[in-house]
Coordinates of C-alpha atoms in Angstrom, one line a residue:
M1 CA 1.9 1.5 15.8
E2 CA 1.3 -1.9 16.7
L3 CA 4.4 -4.5 16.0
F4 CA 4.7 -8.3 16.5
R5 CA 7.6 -9.5 18.1
F6 CA 8.8 -13.3 18.4
K7 CA 9.3 -14.7 22.0
N8 CA 12.4 -16.3 21.2
L9 CA 14.2 -13.5 19.6
S10 CA 12.9 -11.1 22.4
E11 CA 15.1 -13.1 25.0
F12 CA 18.1 -11.3 23.7
N13 CA 19.0 -7.9 25.1
D14 CA 21.3 -7.3 22.3
L15 CA 18.8 -7.6 19.6
E16 CA 15.8 -5.8 18.2
H17 CA 13.4 -7.1 15.8
F18 CA 9.9 -6.5 14.7
V19 CA 6.9 -7.3 12.1
S20 CA 4.8 -4.3 11.4
T21 CA 1.2 -4.7 11.2
R22 CA -1.5 -2.4 9.7
K23 CA -2.3 -0.8 13.1
G24 CA -1.2 2.9 13.2
G25 CA 0.5 4.5 10.4
F26 CA -0.9 7.4 8.0
S27 CA -1.6 5.7 4.9
K28 CA -5.0 6.6 3.3
P29 CA -7.2 4.3 1.4
P30 CA -6.7 2.1 -0.5
F31 CA -3.3 1.5 1.5
E32 CA -4.8 1.8 4.8
F33 CA -3.0 2.4 7.3
N34 CA 0.5 1.4 8.0
N35 CA 2.0 0.6 4.5
M36 CA 5.7 0.2 4.3
S37 CA 6.2 -0.4 0.9
L38 CA 7.3 2.2 -1.8
E39 CA 6.5 0.1 -4.7
C40 CA 2.8 1.1 -4.6
N41 CA 3.0 5.0 -4.9
D42 CA 1.7 5.8 -1.4
I43 CA 2.9 9.3 -0.5
H44 CA 2.8 8.4 3.4
T45 CA 5.0 5.4 3.3
I46 CA 8.1 7.4 4.2
I47 CA 6.2 8.9 7.1
N48 CA 5.2 5.5 8.3
R49 CA 8.7 4.3 8.1
K50 CA 9.9 7.4 10.1
E51 CA 7.5 6.6 12.9
L52 CA 8.6 3.0 13.0
S53 CA 12.3 4.2 13.2
E54 CA 11.4 6.5 16.1
I55 CA 9.7 3.5 18.1
L56 CA 12.7 1.5 17.5
N57 CA 15.1 4.3 18.5
L58 CA 17.1 4.0 15.3
P59 CA 17.6 6.6 12.5
L60 CA 15.8 5.8 9.3
E61 CA 19.1 6.1 7.4
N62 CA 20.4 3.0 9.5
F63 CA 17.9 0.7 7.5
V64 CA 18.5 -1.2 4.4
Y65 CA 15.7 -2.2 2.0
Q66 CA 15.8 -4.4 -1.2
Y67 CA 13.9 -4.7 -4.3
Q68 CA 12.5 -8.3 -3.9
T69 CA 12.2 -10.4 -7.0
H70 CA 11.7 -14.0 -5.8
T71 CA 15.1 -15.0 -6.2
K72 CA 17.4 -16.8 -3.6
N73 CA 19.9 -14.2 -3.8
V74 CA 21.5 -13.2 -0.5
I75 CA 23.9 -10.2 0.2
I76 CA 26.0 -9.4 3.1
I77 CA 25.2 -5.8 4.5
N78 CA 28.0 -3.6 5.6
Q79 CA 28.3 0.1 6.5
S80 CA 28.3 1.1 2.8
H81 CA 24.7 -0.2 2.5
K82 CA 23.1 2.0 5.3
G83 CA 20.0 4.0 4.0
R84 CA 19.6 1.9 0.7
G85 CA 16.0 2.0 -0.3
T86 CA 14.6 3.9 2.6
T87 CA 13.1 7.0 0.5
D88 CA 13.7 5.8 -2.9
I89 CA 12.8 2.2 -4.4
N90 CA 15.2 2.8 -7.2
D91 CA 17.8 3.1 -4.4
A92 CA 16.9 -0.4 -2.9
L93 CA 19.3 -3.4 -3.4
Q94 CA 18.2 -4.7 -6.7
D95 CA 17.3 -8.1 -7.3
N96 CA 17.8 -9.6 -3.9
D97 CA 15.7 -11.3 -1.3
A98 CA 17.9 -12.0 1.9
M99 CA 20.5 -10.0 3.8
I100 CA 22.9 -10.7 6.6
T101 CA 24.9 -8.5 8.6
S102 CA 27.2 -8.5 11.5
E103 CA 27.3 -4.7 11.8
K104 CA 25.5 -3.1 14.6
Q105 CA 22.6 -0.6 14.5
I106 CA 21.9 -1.5 10.9
C107 CA 18.2 -2.6 10.4
I108 CA 17.9 -5.1 7.4
V109 CA 14.3 -5.3 6.3
A110 CA 12.2 -8.0 4.2
M111 CA 8.8 -6.9 3.1
A112 CA 5.7 -9.1 2.7
A113 CA 2.0 -9.6 2.2
D114 CA 1.4 -13.3 2.1
C115 CA 5.0 -14.2 1.5
V116 CA 7.2 -15.5 4.7
P117 CA 9.4 -13.1 6.2
V118 CA 12.1 -15.2 8.3
L119 CA 14.4 -13.4 10.8
L120 CA 17.5 -15.3 11.9
F121 CA 19.9 -14.6 14.9
D122 CA 23.4 -16.3 15.4
S123 CA 23.5 -15.6 19.2
E124 CA 27.0 -16.7 19.5
N125 CA 28.6 -14.8 16.7
K126 CA 26.0 -11.9 16.8
I127 CA 25.1 -12.2 13.0
V128 CA 21.5 -11.4 11.8
A129 CA 19.5 -12.1 8.8
A130 CA 16.2 -11.0 7.1
I131 CA 14.7 -13.3 4.4
H132 CA 11.8 -12.7 1.9
S133 CA 10.3 -16.3 1.0
G134 CA 7.4 -16.7 -1.3
W135 CA 6.9 -20.0 -3.1
K136 CA 9.5 -19.3 -5.5
G137 CA 11.9 -18.6 -2.9
T138 CA 10.8 -21.3 -0.9
I139 CA 11.3 -24.1 -3.6
Q140 CA 14.8 -22.5 -4.1
E141 CA 15.4 -23.0 -0.5
I142 CA 16.3 -19.3 0.0
T143 CA 16.2 -20.0 3.8
K144 CA 18.5 -22.9 3.8
T145 CA 21.0 -20.9 1.5
T146 CA 20.9 -17.9 4.0
V147 CA 21.9 -20.1 6.9
Q148 CA 24.6 -21.8 4.6
K149 CA 26.1 -18.1 3.7
M150 CA 26.1 -17.4 7.5
I151 CA 28.1 -20.8 8.0
D152 CA 30.5 -19.9 5.1
E153 CA 31.1 -16.3 5.7
F154 CA 30.8 -16.0 9.5
N155 CA 31.6 -19.3 10.6
S156 CA 28.1 -19.6 12.3
K157 CA 27.2 -22.9 13.9
P158 CA 23.4 -23.8 13.3
E159 CA 22.9 -25.0 17.0
N160 CA 23.5 -21.3 17.8
I161 CA 21.0 -19.8 15.5
F162 CA 17.2 -18.8 16.3
A163 CA 14.7 -18.2 13.8
G164 CA 11.4 -16.6 13.5
I165 CA 9.1 -17.5 10.7
G166 CA 6.7 -14.6 10.4
P167 CA 3.1 -13.8 9.5
S168 CA 2.2 -15.0 5.9
I169 CA -0.6 -17.0 4.1
G170 CA -1.3 -20.2 6.0
K171 CA -1.9 -23.5 4.5
C172 CA -5.5 -22.9 5.4
C173 CA -5.7 -20.2 2.5
Y174 CA -3.0 -20.8 0.1
E175 CA -4.4 -22.5 -2.7
I176 CA -2.1 -23.2 -5.8
G177 CA -2.8 -24.4 -9.3
N178 CA -1.5 -27.8 -10.7
E179 CA 1.5 -26.3 -12.3
V180 CA 2.8 -24.8 -9.0
A181 CA 2.2 -28.1 -7.3
E182 CA 4.3 -30.0 -9.9
K183 CA 7.1 -27.5 -9.3
I184 CA 7.1 -28.1 -5.8
K185 CA 6.9 -31.8 -6.3
S186 CA 9.9 -31.4 -8.5
K187 CA 12.0 -29.3 -6.5
L188 CA 11.3 -30.2 -2.8
E189 CA 12.3 -33.7 -1.5
Y190 CA 9.9 -33.2 1.4
S191 CA 7.0 -32.1 -1.0
D192 CA 4.8 -34.7 0.4
K193 CA 5.1 -33.0 3.9
V194 CA 4.1 -29.5 2.7
L195 CA 1.6 -30.0 0.0
F196 CA -1.7 -31.6 0.2
F197 CA -5.1 -31.7 -1.9
N198 CA -8.1 -30.2 -0.5
N199 CA -11.1 -32.3 -1.5
K200 CA -13.5 -29.6 -0.7
T201 CA -11.9 -27.1 -2.9
Q202 CA -10.4 -29.5 -5.5
K203 CA -7.3 -27.4 -5.2
F204 CA -3.6 -28.1 -3.9
H205 CA -2.5 -26.2 -0.8
F206 CA 1.1 -25.2 0.1
D207 CA 2.4 -25.1 3.7
L208 CA 5.0 -22.3 3.5
W209 CA 5.6 -22.2 7.2
L210 CA 6.4 -26.0 7.6
A211 CA 8.6 -25.8 4.3
N212 CA 10.8 -23.1 5.6
K213 CA 11.1 -24.8 8.9
L214 CA 12.1 -27.9 7.6
Q215 CA 14.9 -26.3 5.7
L216 CA 16.3 -24.8 8.8
E217 CA 16.1 -28.1 10.5
K218 CA 17.7 -30.0 7.6
I219 CA 20.7 -27.6 7.9
G220 CA 20.9 -28.3 11.7
I221 CA 19.0 -25.6 13.4
N222 CA 17.4 -27.0 16.6
T223 CA 13.7 -27.3 16.4
K224 CA 13.2 -25.7 19.9
N225 CA 15.0 -22.7 18.5
I226 CA 12.4 -22.2 15.7
E227 CA 9.5 -20.1 16.3
I228 CA 6.2 -19.9 13.8
A229 CA 4.0 -16.8 14.4
E230 CA 1.2 -19.2 12.8
I231 CA -0.7 -16.2 11.8
C232 CA -2.2 -16.3 8.4
T233 CA -2.3 -13.0 6.7
K234 CA -5.4 -13.7 4.5
C235 CA -7.4 -14.9 7.6
N236 CA -5.9 -11.8 9.7
N237 CA -6.3 -9.4 6.8
N238 CA -7.3 -6.7 9.5
L239 CA -3.8 -7.0 10.9
Y240 CA -1.6 -7.9 7.9
Y241 CA -1.6 -7.1 4.3
S242 CA -2.6 -9.9 1.9
A243 CA -2.0 -9.9 -1.8
R244 CA -4.8 -12.7 -2.0
N245 CA -7.1 -10.1 -0.7
N246 CA -5.8 -7.8 -3.4
D247 CA -4.2 -5.5 -1.0
L248 CA -1.8 -2.8 -2.4
G249 CA 0.2 -2.3 0.8
R250 CA 2.9 -4.3 2.4
F251 CA 4.1 -4.9 5.9
S252 CA 7.9 -5.2 6.8
A253 CA 9.9 -7.5 9.1
G254 CA 13.3 -6.2 10.3
I255 CA 16.1 -7.1 12.7
F256 CA 19.1 -5.6 14.0
L257 CA 21.9 -5.6 16.7
K258 CA 22.0 -3.0 19.2

């Protein structure tokens, strides 16, 4: 199984993280090959998740999955949440798109297939977060909201937080309609930086990577602490699932304290 890791987060010995790819796994077409989602009726998903847990040397019952609904809802994870959603989608944390924990050996996971997975680490207080941010979550500033919750609940200081903005659809491929463009303009004060009109396609394009980066910078995270994978899931469909390419599978991004 091939995993992507951020350079900045990999520098910490007390931290483990990953972004899964399509390489490896046991799923059959149309889910080939390393589908991590239970939402699409793939009987091999749990086997794929178990293999991932073995690679990470962390029992599957120590993972926590959420049922993502494009909200800005954030939940703090404790020992009572261990195992939620690992083998049953109905047992996942409902109506939630970001998780934070200070507990060791609990892997919090965000799923994606064009939406942006964002991983955060407070290197001083030892707090981690996993965020799912599609266009709806991005214009609700879920990434900024998650950092604010880390500040409020754990006394995190932005200057101690490191961030990884994972593979997702890039501005090169993320065409949106006029209605979505208008919502972005009305919600984001920096819309002129993340929204542009492509004269060739006659469509607006949205830069999810930059939008989430600006949220992190706006709340005080140092630019040098932010790493963007810069991998477009639609362009790199051989490595990552892409909903725009009609993929049914999903990849996952997770983080935990050792």
